XYZ file of N, CA and C in Angstrom:
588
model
N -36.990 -16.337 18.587
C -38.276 -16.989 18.611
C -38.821 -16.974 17.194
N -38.745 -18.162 16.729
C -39.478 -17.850 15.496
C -40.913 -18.654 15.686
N -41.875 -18.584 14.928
C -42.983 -18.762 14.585
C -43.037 -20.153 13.733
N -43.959 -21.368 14.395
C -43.940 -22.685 13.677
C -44.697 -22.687 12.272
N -45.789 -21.614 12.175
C -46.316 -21.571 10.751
C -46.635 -20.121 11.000
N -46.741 -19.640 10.193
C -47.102 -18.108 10.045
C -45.142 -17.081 10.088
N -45.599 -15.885 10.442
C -44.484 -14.759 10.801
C -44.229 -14.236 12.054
N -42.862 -14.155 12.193
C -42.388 -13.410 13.620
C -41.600 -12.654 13.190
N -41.792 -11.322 13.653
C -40.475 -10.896 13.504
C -39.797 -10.700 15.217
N -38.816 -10.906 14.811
C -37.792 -11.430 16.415
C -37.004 -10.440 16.573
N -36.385 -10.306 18.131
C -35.230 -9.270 18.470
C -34.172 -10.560 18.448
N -33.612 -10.084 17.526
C -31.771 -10.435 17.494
C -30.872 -9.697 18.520
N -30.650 -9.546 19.791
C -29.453 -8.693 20.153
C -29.780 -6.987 19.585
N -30.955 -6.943 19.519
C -31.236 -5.731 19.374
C -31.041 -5.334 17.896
N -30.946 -5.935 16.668
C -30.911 -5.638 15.572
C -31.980 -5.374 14.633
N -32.851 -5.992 15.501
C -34.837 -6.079 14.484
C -35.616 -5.153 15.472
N -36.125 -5.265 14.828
C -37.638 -4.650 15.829
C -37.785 -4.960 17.174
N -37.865 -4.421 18.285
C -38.163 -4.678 19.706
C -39.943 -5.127 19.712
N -40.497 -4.914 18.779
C -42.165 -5.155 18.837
C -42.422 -6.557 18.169
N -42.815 -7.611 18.494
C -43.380 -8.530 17.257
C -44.861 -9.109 17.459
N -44.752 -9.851 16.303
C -46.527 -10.066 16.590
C -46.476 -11.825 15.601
N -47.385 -12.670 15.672
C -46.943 -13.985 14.966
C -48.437 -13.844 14.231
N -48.649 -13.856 13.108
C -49.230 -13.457 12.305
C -50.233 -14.903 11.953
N -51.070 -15.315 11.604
C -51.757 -16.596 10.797
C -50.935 -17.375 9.631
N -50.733 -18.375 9.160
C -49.745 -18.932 8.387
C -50.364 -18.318 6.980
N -49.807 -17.927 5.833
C -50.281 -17.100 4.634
C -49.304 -17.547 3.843
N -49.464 -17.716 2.418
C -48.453 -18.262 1.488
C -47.785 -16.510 0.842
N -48.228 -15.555 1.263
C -47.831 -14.046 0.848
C -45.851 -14.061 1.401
N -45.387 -13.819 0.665
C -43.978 -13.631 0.882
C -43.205 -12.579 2.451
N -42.336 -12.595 3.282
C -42.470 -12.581 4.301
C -41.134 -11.663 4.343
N -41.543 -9.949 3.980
C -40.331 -8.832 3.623
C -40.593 -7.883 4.884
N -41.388 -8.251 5.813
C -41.713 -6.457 6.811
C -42.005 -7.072 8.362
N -41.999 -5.942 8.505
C -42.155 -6.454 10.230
C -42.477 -5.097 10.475
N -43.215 -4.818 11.706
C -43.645 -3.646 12.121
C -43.829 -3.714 13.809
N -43.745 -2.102 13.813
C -43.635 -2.024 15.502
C -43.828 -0.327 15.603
N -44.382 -0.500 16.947
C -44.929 0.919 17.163
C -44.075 2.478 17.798
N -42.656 1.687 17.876
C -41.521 2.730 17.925
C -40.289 2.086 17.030
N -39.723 3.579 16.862
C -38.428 3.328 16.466
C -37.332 2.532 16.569
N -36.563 1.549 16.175
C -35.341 0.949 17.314
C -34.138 1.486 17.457
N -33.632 1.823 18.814
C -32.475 2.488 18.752
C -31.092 2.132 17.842
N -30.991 1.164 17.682
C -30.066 0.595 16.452
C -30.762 0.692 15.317
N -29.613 -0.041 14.294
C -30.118 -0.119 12.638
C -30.646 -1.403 12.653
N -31.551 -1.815 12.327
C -32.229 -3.257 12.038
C -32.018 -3.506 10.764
N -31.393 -4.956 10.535
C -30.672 -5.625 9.573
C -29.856 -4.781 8.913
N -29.205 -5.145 7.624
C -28.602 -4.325 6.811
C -28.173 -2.627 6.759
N -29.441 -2.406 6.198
C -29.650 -1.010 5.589
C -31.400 -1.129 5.270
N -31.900 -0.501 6.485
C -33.225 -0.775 6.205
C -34.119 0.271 6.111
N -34.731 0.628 5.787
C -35.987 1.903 5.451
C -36.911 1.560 6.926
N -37.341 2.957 7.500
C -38.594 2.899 8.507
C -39.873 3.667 7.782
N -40.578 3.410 7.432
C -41.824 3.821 6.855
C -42.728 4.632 8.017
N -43.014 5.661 8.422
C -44.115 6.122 9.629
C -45.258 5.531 8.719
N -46.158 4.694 9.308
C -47.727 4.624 8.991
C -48.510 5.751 9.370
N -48.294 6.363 10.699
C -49.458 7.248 10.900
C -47.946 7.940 11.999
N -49.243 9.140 12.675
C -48.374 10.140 13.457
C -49.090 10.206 14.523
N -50.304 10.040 14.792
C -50.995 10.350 16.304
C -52.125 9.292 16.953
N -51.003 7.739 16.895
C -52.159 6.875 17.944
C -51.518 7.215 19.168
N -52.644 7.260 20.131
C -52.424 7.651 21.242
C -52.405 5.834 22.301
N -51.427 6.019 23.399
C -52.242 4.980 24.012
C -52.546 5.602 25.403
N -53.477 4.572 26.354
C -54.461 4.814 27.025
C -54.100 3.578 28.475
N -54.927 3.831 29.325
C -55.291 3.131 29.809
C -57.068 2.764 29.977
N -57.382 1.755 29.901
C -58.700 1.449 29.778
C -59.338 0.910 31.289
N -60.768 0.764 31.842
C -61.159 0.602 32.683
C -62.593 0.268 32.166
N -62.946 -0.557 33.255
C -64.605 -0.988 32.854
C -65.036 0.346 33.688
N -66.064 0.410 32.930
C -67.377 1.849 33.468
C -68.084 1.605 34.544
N -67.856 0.574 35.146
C -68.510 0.083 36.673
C -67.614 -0.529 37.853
N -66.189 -0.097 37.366
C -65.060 -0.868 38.433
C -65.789 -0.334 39.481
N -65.278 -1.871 40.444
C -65.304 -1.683 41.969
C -64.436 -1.115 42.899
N -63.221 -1.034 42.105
C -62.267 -0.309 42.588
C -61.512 1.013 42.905
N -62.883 1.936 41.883
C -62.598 3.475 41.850
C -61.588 3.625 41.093
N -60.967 4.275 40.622
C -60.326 5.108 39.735
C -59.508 5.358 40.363
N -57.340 4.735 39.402
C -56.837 5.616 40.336
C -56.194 6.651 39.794
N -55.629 7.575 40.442
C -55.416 8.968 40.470
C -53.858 9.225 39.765
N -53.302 8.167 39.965
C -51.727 8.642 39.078
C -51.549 7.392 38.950
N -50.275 6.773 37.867
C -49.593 5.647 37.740
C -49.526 4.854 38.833
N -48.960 5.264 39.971
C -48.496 4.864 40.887
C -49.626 3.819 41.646
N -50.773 4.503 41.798
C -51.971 3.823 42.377
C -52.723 2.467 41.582
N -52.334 2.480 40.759
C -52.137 0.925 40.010
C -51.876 0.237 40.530
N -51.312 -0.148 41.466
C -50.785 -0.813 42.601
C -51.985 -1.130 43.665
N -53.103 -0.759 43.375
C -54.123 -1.178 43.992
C -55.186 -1.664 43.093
N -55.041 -1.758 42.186
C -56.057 -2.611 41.094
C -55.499 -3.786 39.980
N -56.598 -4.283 39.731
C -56.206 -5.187 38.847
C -55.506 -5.071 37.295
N -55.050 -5.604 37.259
C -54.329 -4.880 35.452
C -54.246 -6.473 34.518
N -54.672 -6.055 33.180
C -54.838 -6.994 32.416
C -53.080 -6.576 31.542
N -52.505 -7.869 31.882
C -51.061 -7.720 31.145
C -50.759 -8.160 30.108
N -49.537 -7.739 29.369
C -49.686 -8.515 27.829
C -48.088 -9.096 28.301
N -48.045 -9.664 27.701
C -46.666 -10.566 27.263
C -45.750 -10.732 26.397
N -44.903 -10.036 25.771
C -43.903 -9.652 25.172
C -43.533 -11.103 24.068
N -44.162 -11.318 22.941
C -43.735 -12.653 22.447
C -42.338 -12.619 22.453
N -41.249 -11.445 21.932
C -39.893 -11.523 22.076
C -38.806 -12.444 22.678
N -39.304 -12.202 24.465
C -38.618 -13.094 25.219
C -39.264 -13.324 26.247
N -40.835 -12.910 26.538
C -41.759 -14.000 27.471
C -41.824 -12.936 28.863
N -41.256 -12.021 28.542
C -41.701 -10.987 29.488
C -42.336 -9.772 29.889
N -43.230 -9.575 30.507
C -44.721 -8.133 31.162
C -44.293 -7.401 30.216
N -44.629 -6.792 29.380
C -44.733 -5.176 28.812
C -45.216 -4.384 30.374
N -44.158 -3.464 30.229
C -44.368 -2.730 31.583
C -45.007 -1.339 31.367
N -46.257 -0.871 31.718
C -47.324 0.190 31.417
C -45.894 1.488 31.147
N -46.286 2.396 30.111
C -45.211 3.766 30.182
C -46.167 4.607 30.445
N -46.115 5.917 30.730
C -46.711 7.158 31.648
C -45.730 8.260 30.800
N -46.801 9.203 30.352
C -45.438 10.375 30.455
C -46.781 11.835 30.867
N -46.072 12.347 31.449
C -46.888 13.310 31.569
C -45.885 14.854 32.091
N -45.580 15.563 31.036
C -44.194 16.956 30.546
C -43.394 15.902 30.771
N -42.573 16.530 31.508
C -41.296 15.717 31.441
C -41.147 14.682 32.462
N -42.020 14.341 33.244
C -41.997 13.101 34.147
C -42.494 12.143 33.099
N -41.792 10.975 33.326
C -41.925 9.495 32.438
C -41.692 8.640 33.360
N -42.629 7.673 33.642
C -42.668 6.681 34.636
C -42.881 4.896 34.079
N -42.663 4.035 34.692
C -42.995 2.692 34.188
C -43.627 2.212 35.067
N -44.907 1.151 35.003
C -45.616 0.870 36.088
C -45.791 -0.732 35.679
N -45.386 -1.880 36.723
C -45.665 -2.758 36.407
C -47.100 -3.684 36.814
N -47.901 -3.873 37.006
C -49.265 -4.457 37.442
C -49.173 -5.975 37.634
N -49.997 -6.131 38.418
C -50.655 -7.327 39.122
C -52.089 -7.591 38.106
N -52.657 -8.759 38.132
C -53.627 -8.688 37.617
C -54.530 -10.502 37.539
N -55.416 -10.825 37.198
C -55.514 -12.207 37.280
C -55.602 -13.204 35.713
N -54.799 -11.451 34.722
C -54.829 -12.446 33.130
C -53.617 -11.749 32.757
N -53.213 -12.780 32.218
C -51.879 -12.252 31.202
C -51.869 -12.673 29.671
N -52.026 -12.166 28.691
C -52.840 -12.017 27.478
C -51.164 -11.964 26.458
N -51.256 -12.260 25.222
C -49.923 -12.646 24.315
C -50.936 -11.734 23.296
N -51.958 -11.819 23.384
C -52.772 -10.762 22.251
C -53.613 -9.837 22.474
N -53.118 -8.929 21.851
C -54.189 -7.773 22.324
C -55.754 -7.624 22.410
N -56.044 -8.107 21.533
C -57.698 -8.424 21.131
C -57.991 -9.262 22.443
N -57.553 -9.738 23.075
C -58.126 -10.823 24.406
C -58.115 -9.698 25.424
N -57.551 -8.801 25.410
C -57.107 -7.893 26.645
C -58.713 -6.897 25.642
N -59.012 -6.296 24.942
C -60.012 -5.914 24.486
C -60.889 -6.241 24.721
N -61.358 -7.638 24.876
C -62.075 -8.015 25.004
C -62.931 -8.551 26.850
N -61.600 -8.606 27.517
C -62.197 -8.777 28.818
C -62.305 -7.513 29.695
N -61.570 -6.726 29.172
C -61.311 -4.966 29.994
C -62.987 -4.778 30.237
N -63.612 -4.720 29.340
C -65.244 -4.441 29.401
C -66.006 -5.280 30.879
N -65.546 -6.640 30.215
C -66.151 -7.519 30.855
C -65.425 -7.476 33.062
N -64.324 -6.566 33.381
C -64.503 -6.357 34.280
C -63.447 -7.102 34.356
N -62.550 -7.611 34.072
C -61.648 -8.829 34.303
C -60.353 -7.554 35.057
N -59.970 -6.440 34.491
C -58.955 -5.420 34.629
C -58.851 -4.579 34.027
N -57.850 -3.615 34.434
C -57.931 -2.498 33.791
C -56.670 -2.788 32.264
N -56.512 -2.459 31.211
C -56.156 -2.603 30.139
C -55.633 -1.678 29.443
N -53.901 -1.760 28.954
C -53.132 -0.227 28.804
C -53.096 -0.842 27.106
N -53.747 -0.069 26.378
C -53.774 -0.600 25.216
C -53.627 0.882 24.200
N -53.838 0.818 22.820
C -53.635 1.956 21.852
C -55.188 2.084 21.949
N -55.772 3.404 21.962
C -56.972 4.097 21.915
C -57.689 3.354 20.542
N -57.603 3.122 19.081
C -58.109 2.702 18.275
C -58.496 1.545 18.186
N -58.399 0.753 19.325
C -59.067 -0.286 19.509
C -60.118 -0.750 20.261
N -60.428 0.073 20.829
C -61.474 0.306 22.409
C -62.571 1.504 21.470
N -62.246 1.933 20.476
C -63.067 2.820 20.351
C -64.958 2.488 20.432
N -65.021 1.104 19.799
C -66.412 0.809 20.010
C -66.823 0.898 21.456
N -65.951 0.501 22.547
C -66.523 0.048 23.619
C -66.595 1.636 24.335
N -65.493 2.662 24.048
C -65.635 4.007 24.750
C -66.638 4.501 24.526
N -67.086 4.683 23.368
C -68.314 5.235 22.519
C -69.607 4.825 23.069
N -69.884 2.991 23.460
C -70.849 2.425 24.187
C -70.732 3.056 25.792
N -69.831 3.605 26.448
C -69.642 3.584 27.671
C -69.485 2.206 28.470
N -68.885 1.459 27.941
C -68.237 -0.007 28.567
C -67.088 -0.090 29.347
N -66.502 1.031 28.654
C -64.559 1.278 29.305
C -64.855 3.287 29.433
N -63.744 3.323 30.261
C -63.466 4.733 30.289
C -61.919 5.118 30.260
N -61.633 6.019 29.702
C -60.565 5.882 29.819
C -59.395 6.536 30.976
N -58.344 6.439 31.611
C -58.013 7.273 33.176
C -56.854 7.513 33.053
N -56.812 8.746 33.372
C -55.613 9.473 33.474
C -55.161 10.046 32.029
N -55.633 10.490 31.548
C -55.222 10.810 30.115
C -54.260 11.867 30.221
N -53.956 12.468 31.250
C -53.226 13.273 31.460
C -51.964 12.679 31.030
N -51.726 11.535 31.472
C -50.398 10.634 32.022
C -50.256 9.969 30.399
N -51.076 10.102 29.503
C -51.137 9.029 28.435
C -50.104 9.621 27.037
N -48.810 8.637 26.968
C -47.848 9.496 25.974
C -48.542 9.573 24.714
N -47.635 10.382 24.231
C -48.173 10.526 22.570
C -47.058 9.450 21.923
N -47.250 8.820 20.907
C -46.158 7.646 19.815
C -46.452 8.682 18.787
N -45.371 8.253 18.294
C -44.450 8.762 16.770
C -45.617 8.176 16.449
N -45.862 7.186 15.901
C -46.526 6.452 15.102
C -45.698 4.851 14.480
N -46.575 3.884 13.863
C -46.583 2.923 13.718
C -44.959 2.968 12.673
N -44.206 1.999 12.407
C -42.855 1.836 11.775
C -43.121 0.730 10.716
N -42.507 0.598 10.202
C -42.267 -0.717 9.286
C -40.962 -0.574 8.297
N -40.416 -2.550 8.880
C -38.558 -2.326 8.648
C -39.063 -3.420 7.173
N -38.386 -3.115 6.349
C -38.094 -4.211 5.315
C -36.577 -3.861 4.569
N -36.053 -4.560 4.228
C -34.585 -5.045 3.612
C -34.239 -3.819 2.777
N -33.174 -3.863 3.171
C -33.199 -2.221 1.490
C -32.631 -2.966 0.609
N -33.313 -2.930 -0.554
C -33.155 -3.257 -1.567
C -33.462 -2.448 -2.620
N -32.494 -2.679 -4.030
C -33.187 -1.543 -5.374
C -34.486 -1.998 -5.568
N -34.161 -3.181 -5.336
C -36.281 -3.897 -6.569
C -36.718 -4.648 -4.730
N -37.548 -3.861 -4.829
C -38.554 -4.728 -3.448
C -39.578 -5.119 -4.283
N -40.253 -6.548 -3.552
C -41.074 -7.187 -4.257
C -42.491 -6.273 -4.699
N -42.966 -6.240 -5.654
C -44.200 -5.585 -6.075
C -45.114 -5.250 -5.185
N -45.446 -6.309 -4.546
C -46.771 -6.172 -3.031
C -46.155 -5.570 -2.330
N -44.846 -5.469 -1.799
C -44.657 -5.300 -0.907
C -44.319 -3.608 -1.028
N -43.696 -2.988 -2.490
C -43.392 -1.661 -3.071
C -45.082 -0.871 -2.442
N -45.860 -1.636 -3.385
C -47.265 -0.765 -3.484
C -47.934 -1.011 -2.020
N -47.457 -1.821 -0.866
C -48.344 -1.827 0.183
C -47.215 -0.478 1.271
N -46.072 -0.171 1.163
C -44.982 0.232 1.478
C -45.373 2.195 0.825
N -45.376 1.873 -0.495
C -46.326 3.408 -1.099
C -47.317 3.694 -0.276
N -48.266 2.829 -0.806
C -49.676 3.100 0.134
C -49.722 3.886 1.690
N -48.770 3.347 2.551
C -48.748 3.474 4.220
C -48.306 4.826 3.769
N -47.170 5.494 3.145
C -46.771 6.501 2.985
C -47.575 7.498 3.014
N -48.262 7.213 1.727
C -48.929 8.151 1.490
C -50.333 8.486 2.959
N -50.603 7.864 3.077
C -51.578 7.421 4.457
C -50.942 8.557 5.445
N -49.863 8.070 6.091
C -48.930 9.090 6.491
C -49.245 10.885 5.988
N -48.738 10.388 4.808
C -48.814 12.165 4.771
C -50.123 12.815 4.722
N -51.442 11.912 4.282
C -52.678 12.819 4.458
C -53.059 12.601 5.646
N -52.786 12.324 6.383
C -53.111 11.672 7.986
C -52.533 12.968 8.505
N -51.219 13.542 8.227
C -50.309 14.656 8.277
C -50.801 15.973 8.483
N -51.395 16.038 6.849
C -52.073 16.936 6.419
C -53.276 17.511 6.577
N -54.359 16.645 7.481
C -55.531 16.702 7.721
C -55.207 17.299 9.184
N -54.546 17.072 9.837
C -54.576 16.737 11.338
C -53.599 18.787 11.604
N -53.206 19.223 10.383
C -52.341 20.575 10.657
C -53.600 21.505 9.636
N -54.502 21.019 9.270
C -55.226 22.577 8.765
C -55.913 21.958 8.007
């Protein structure tokens, strides 16, 4: 799947990134792709994974006035509405993950929106449309207002943190060296703050 103006980064047979996103069309040169896990293969060549950060959490979200009550484990999802996203990759549900010790579960939902962007699923979770399995740093305005709540946090995995693949090369392009430094370093005081 590539992208008619702007960036994609695509799954090849499992060689790129399993995550993509199609970006606004930008004349900025087009070296990275990013995704919020690791890929079990090597993507392209010989490629570098950069960690951006170490502790976004994700969540499930809920409006603060559902009619539906709250449910009690993964499983009970199956009785509410769920706001779904859509995998630009190959056009199919991102299926909710659960981990809670060593039980890890997948939950797929019903719902009456199916969303290709996250910010749309942000944006109607409040408004009551469904419940919404999204990364915690994006809901933060609305948790803070009491608009969404968040359920089951018990069940809610922890991520490595954010990745980013670009080409290995000796000379990477300038922007792309110092935006590639930058995340690093981000990384390690993100690291460092969060242990003492």
């Amino acid at each position: 799947m590539a992208g008619i103006q702007g960036f994609t980064a695509t799954s090849a047979r499992g060689l790129t990134p399993s995550v993509s996103r199609c970006l606004p069309h930008t004349s900025a040169p087009r070296h990275l792709a990013d995704t919020i896990q690791p890929t079990p293969q090597r993507p392209l060549a010989a490629p570098h994974a950069a960690p951006t950060s170490t502790y976004p959490r994700t969540g499930i979200f809920a409006p603060g006035t559902s009619h539906h009550g709250r449910p009690a484990n993964p499983r009970a999802l199956r009785e509410h509405r769920g706001i779904n996203l859509r995998r630009p990759t190959d056009g199919s549900l991102y299926h909710w993950e659960f981990e809670r010790g060593a039980d890890k579960l997948e939950a797929a939902v019903d719902g009456p929106l199916i969303v290709t962007e996250p910010e749309v699923a942000v944006r109607a979770a409040p408004d009551g449309v469904g419940i919404a399995y999204l990364l915690d740093f994006r809901l933060r305005e609305h948790l803070a207002a009491g608009r969404l709540l968040q359920l089951m946090p018990e069940w809610t995995p922890a991520l490595r943190g954010f990745y980013l693949y670009y080409p290995s090369r000796r000379q990477l392009p300038g922007p792309l060296r110092v935006f590639v430094d930058f995340l690093r370093e981000q990384a390690r005081s993100s690291a460092r703050a969060s242990t003492g």
